[in-house]
Amino acid sequence: MPVIDLNSDVGESFGRWTLGDDAALMPLITSANVACGFHAGDPRTLRDTCGAAARHGVTVGAQVGYRDLAGFGRRFIDVEPADLVADVVYQIGALQALAAAAGTTVRYVKPHGALYNAIVHHRDQAAAVVEAVRVVDPGLAVVGLPGSAVLELAAAAGLRTVREAFADRAYTPQGTLVSRREPGATLHDPDLVAERMVRLVTDRVIAAVDGTDVAVAADSICVHGDGPGAVELARRVRAALEAAGVTVGAFA
């Protein structure tokens, strides 16, 4: 029977500002993309989030991004590759220390927001992310969009790659994500999302915005944790997958 990982972005609160319901998400997911302080998150939040993941047996990953707290990491930054290597190394190292203090370890790296989208095609930045992972710990997996430059370069560097699909995002006919600036980029209907994810896992296709089917092979499904309906969406997706005979389990 098929096996799929269910991940979510967590640890994105900052000081007195709370984003998402991480406590409610933890029992539903199998991998946690924990912010690393550049796009969101503060040290205590990140340590507490890693501790919650450890208590629920959830795998911890470092969600690295551009240095962009004000823009939540959703603005492209034309950063020099050497600077990006250092930034990603810094973020992974910070989360490794906080995870160790919370009794767990970082097992993978997943870029966030604009960086995630940029390294689908931006080979210089993709190479910088891969180099950062390689020099910190070549045992870390790299999560990215199927067919992306970052997964291609990570595989060439001998790193484990994990193909990701998004439960709550619309897809273009080319298999990329519809820009958040476009209407309909984010999906909110739990029944529709759950149905799409069952079809994705069992048939390896997803309906694009123009109604055509796009082939998508995924090892992990992301439910964004910052939306108001994130917990219910994750619950419905997991329930639908399990009812279809799919095993929900961590890839790492």
XYZ file of C-alpha atoms in Angstrom, residues 110-215:
106
model
C 13.040 22.422 3.442
C 13.368 25.959 2.019
C 10.541 28.362 2.752
C 8.416 30.748 0.714
C 10.173 32.786 -1.946
C 13.395 30.795 -1.594
C 11.488 27.541 -2.164
C 9.932 28.948 -5.329
C 13.146 30.570 -6.571
C 15.202 27.384 -6.470
C 12.764 25.552 -8.680
C 14.555 27.325 -11.560
C 17.254 29.612 -10.068
C 20.249 27.297 -10.320
C 22.769 29.531 -8.534
C 20.600 29.815 -5.451
C 19.645 26.151 -5.672
C 23.318 25.215 -5.727
C 23.929 27.443 -2.707
C 21.222 25.688 -0.684
C 22.595 22.283 -1.660
C 26.139 23.306 -0.729
C 24.969 24.542 2.654
C 23.259 21.227 3.418
C 26.259 19.245 2.192
C 28.802 21.046 4.357
C 26.650 20.927 7.493
C 25.503 17.302 7.260
C 25.273 15.263 4.048
C 22.905 12.938 5.889
C 20.169 15.573 5.834
C 17.448 15.138 3.210
C 16.371 18.021 0.972
C 12.653 18.627 0.401
C 11.499 20.404 -2.755
C 9.139 20.538 -5.707
C 9.344 17.580 -8.129
C 11.465 18.475 -11.163
C 13.073 21.439 -9.417
C 16.679 22.495 -9.851
C 17.346 22.089 -6.148
C 16.344 18.417 -6.134
C 18.339 17.777 -9.295
C 21.473 19.347 -7.810
C 20.928 17.716 -4.414
C 20.729 14.276 -6.004
C 23.886 14.991 -8.010
C 25.640 15.909 -4.744
C 24.646 12.589 -3.190
C 21.966 14.008 -0.901
C 18.652 12.304 -0.292
C 15.803 14.110 -2.043
C 12.141 14.240 -1.054
C 9.478 15.291 -3.560
C 6.742 17.443 -2.096
C 3.154 18.228 -3.039
C 0.919 20.881 -1.498
C -2.541 20.076 -0.221
C -3.799 23.649 0.025
C -2.234 25.219 -3.069
C -3.422 25.379 -6.680
C -1.186 24.054 -9.467
C -0.375 25.397 -12.915
C -0.524 23.077 -15.961
C 3.298 22.996 -15.752
C 3.196 21.424 -12.289
C 4.334 24.523 -10.396
C 2.400 26.398 -7.724
C 0.063 29.215 -8.687
C 1.484 32.481 -7.360
C -0.097 33.703 -4.138
C -0.727 36.982 -5.969
C -3.220 35.190 -8.231
C -6.861 34.514 -7.248
C -7.530 30.942 -6.219
C -3.892 30.219 -5.340
C -4.873 28.861 -1.924
C -7.513 26.159 -1.430
C -9.769 26.164 1.642
C -12.462 23.494 1.078
C -11.451 20.476 3.232
C -13.509 18.016 1.164
C -11.976 19.167 -2.117
C -8.450 19.186 -0.692
C -8.816 15.722 0.832
C -10.165 14.312 -2.438
C -7.271 15.874 -4.378
C -4.682 14.400 -2.020
C -6.124 10.880 -2.183
C -6.000 11.076 -5.964
C -2.471 12.464 -5.836
C -1.197 9.570 -3.752
C -3.142 6.767 -5.440
C -3.082 7.953 -9.079
C -0.122 10.389 -8.982
C -2.049 13.180 -10.679
C -3.526 16.488 -9.561
C -5.963 18.807 -11.314
C -4.416 22.090 -12.496
C -6.255 25.413 -12.518
C -7.220 24.933 -16.164
C -8.866 21.591 -15.406
C -6.154 19.420 -16.944
C -4.455 16.636 -14.991
C -0.797 17.080 -14.091
C 1.441 14.143 -13.183
